[in-house]
Short mmCIF file of C-alpha atoms in Angstrom, two decimals:
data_model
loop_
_atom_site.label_atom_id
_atom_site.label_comp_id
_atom_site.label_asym_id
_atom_site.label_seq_id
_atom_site.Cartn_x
_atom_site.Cartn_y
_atom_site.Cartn_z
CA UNK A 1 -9.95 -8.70 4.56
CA UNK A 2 -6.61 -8.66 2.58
CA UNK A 3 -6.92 -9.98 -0.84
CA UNK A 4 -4.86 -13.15 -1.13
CA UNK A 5 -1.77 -13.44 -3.62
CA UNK A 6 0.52 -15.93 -5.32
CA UNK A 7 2.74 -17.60 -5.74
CA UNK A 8 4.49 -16.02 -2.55
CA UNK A 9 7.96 -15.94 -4.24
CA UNK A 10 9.02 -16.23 -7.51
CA UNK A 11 12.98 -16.49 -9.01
CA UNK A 12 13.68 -15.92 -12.74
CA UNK A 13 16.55 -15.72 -15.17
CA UNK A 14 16.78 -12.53 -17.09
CA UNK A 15 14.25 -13.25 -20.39
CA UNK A 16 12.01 -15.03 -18.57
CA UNK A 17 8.07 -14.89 -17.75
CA UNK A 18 6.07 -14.53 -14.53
CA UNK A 19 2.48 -14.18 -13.65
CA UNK A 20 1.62 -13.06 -10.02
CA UNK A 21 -2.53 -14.11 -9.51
CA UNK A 22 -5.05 -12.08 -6.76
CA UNK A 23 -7.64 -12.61 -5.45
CA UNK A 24 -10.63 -11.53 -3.07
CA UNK A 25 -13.90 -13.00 -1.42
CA UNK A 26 -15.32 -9.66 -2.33
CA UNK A 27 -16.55 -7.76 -5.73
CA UNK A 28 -14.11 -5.99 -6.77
CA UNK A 29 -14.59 -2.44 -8.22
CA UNK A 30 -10.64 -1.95 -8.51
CA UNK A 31 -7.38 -3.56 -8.49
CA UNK A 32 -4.30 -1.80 -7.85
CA UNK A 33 -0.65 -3.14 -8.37
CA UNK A 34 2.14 -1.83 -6.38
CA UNK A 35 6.19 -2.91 -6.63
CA UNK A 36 8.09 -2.08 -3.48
CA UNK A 37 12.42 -2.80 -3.57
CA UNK A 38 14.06 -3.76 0.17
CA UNK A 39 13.54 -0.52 1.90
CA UNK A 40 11.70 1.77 0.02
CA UNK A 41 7.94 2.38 -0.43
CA UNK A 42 5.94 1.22 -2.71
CA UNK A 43 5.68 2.47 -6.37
CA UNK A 44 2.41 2.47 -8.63
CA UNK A 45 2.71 0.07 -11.29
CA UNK A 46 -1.02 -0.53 -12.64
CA UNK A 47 -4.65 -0.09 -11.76
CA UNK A 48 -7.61 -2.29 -13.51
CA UNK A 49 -11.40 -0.83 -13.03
CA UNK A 50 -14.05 -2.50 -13.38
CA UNK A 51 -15.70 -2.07 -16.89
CA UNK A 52 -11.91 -2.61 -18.37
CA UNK A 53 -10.09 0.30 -18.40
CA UNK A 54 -6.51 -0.03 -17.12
CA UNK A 55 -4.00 2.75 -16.50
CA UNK A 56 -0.21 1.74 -15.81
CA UNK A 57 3.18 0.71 -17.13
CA UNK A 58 3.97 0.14 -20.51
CA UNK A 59 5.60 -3.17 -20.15
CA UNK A 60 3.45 -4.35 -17.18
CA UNK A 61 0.45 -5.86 -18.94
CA UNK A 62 -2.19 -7.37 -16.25
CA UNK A 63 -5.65 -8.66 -16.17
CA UNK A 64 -9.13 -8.42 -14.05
CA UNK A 65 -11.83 -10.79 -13.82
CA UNK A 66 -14.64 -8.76 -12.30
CA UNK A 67 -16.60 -12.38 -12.01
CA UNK A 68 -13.91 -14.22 -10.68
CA UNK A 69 -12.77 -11.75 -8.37
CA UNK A 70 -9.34 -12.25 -9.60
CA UNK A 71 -6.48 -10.20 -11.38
CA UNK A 72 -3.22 -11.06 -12.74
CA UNK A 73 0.08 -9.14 -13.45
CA UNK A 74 2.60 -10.22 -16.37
CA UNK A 75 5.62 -10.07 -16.83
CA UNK A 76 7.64 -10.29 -19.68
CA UNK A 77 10.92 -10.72 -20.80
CA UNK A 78 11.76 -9.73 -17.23
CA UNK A 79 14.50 -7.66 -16.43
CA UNK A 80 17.20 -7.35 -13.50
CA UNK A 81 15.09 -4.17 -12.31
CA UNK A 82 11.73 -6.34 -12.42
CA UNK A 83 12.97 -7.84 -8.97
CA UNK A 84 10.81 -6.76 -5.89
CA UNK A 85 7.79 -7.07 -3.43
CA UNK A 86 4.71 -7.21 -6.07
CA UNK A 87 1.79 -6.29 -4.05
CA UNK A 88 -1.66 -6.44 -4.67
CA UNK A 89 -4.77 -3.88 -3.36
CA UNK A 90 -8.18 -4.07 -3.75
CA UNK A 91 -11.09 -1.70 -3.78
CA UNK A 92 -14.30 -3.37 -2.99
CA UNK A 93 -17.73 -2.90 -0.89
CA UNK A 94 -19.52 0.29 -0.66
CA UNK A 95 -15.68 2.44 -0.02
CA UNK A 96 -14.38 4.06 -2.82
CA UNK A 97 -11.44 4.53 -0.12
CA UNK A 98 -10.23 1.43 1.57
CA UNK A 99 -7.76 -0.39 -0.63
CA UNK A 100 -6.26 -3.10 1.11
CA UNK A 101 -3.25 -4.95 0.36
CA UNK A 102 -2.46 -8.76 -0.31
CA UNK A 103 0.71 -9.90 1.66
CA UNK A 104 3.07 -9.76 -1.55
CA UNK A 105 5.31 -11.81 -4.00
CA UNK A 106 8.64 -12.07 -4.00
CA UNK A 107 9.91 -11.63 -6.83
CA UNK A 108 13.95 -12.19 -7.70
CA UNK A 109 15.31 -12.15 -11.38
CA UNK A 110 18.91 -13.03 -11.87
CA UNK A 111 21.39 -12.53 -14.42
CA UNK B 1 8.73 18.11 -5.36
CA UNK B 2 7.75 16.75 -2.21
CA UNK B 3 4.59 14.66 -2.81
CA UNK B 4 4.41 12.58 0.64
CA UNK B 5 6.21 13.97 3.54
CA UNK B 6 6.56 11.68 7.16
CA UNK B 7 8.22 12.43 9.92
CA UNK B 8 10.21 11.09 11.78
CA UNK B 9 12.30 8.73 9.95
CA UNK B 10 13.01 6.35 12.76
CA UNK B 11 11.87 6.40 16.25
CA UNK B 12 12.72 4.29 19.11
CA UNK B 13 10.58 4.68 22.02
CA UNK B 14 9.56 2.38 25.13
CA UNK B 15 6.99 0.69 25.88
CA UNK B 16 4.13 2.86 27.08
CA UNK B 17 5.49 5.72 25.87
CA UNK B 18 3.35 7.93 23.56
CA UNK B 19 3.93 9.92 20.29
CA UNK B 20 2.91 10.91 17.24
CA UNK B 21 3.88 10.31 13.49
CA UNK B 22 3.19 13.14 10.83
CA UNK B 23 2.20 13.28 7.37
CA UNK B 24 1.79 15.78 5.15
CA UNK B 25 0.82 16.01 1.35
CA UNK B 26 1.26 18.79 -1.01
CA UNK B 27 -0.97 17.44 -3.59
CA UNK B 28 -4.06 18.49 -3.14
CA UNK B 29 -5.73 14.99 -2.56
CA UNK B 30 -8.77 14.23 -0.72
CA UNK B 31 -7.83 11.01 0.82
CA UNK B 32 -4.98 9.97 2.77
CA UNK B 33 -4.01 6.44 5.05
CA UNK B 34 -2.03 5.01 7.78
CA UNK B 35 -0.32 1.69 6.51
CA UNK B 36 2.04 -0.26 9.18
CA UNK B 37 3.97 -3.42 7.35
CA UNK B 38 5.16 -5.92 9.29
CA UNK B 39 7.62 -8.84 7.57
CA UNK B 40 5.39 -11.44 5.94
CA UNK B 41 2.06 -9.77 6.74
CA UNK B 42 2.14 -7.20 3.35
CA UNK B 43 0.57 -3.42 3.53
CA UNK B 44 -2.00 -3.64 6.34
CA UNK B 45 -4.30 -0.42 6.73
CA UNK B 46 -4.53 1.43 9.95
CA UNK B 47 -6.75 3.51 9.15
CA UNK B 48 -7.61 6.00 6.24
CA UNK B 49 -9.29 9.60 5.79
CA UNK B 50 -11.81 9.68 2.50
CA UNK B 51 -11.91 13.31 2.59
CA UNK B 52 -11.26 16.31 5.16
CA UNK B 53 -13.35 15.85 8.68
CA UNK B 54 -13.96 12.06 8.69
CA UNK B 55 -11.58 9.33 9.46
CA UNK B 56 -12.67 5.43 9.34
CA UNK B 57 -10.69 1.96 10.55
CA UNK B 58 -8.79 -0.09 8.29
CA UNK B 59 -7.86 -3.45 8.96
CA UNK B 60 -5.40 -3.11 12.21
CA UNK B 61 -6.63 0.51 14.02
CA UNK B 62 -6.42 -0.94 17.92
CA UNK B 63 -3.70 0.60 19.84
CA UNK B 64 -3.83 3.90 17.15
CA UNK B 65 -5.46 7.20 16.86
CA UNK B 66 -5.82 9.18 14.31
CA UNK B 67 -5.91 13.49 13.12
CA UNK B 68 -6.89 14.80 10.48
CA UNK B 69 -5.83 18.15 10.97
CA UNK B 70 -6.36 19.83 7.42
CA UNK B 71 -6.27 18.70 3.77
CA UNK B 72 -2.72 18.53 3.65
CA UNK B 73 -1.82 16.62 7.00
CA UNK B 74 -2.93 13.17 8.79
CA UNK B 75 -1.17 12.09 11.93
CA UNK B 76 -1.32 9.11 13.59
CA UNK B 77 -0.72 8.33 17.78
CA UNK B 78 0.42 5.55 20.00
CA UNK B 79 -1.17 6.18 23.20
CA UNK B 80 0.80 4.34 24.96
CA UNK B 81 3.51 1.75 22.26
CA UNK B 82 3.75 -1.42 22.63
CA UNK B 83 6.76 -3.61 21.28
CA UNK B 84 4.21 -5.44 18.84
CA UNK B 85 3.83 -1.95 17.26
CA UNK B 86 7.48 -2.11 16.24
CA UNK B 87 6.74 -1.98 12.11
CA UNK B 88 7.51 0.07 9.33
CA UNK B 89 4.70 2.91 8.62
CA UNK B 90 3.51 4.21 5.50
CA UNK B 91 1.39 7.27 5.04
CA UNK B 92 -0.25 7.51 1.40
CA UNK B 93 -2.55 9.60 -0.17
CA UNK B 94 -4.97 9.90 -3.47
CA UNK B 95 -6.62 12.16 -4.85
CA UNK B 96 -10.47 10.07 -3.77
CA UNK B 97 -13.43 9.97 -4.83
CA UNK B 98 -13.05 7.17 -7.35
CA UNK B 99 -11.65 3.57 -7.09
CA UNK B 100 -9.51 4.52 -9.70
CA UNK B 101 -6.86 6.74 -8.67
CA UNK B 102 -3.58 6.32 -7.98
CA UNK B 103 -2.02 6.24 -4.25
CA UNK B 104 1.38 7.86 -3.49
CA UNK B 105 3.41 6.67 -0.68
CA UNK B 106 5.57 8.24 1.53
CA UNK B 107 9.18 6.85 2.38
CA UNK B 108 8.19 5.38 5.60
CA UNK B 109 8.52 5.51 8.93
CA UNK B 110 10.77 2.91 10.86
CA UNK B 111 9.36 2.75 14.66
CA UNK B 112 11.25 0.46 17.31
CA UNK B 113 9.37 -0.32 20.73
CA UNK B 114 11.72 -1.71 23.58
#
């Protein structure tokens, strides 16, 4: 079951904030977050574990609430380059394997 | 450099014809997956290999087949395509065995069925 994002789109000025929520109906041992630009595949941006520990970008900051089932991504002071699909995947259940993917945000800073 | 390899590019076939996309990795991971993306619908997984000699579904796996023939390579077959397999395919892989570890993409596949 694909974890569920939003808001579904997004536009910014150049400066400005955003916060893309996901969720799941499942426990959660991981949360992955993914940026993909028009016709390319996705890149890597940030992974939250459970117990805390978060590997990722530097200027990508992002949360995970193992109770809530939920995660958030951040972003600050957003850039030109910030502009993208933001996906969401989640680990959960017994497979240290499956990661699924929410359906994306799209996100579109201008100048 | 090569990291996640597909082939082919883009594909048109016809409906009910057969044939098989490639993937290769020369990372050394354990796990790889079959991703299709349709517009609106996100990263949907086809299905995904954990480790060498087992393959499981993912999300969308009817109408596909799976191989995976060594560490390195995972293909996956359309029996017989159907135009609502037209989609964008993505092979990935990690190296496994935790939740934690990053998954690399390759550039995609772009497969039209008439």
């Amino acid at each position: 079951q694909q974890p569920v994002q939003s808001p579904q789109a997004v536009i910014l000025r150049e400066g400005e904030d955003a916060v893309i929520n996901c969720s799941s109906s499942k426990a959660l041992y991981s949360v992955h977050w993914y940026r993909q630009k028009h016709g390319e595949a996705p890149v890597f941006l940030m992974i939250l574990l459970k117990g805390g520990e978060q590997k990722g970008h530097e200027k990508i900051s992002a949360s995970f609430n193992e109770k809530k089932q939920q995660s958030s991504l951040y972003l600050t002071a957003s850039q030109l380059s910030y502009s993208g699909t933001y996906f969401c995947g989640t680990v959960s259940g017994g497979s240290n394997y499956k990661l699924t993917f929410g359906k994306g945000t799209l996100l579109t800073v201008n100048p | 450099n090569a990291g996640v390899t597909q082939t082919p590019k883009f594909q048109v076939l016809k409906t009910g014809q057969s044939m098989t996309l490639q993937c290769a990795q020369d990372m050394n991971h354990n796990s790889m997956y079959w991703y299709r993306q349709d517009p609106g619908m996100g990263l949907r997984l086809i299905y995904y290999s954990a480790s060498e000699g087992t393959t499981d579904k993912g999300e969308v796996p009817n109408g596909y087949n799976v191989s995976r023939l060594n560490k390195r390579e995972f293909s996956l077959r359309l029996e017989s395509a159907a135009p609502s397999q037209t989609s964008v395919y993505f092979c990935a892989s990690s190296l496994g065995g935790q939740s934690g570890n990053t998954i690399y993409f390759g550039e995609g596949s772009w497969l039209t069925v008439v």
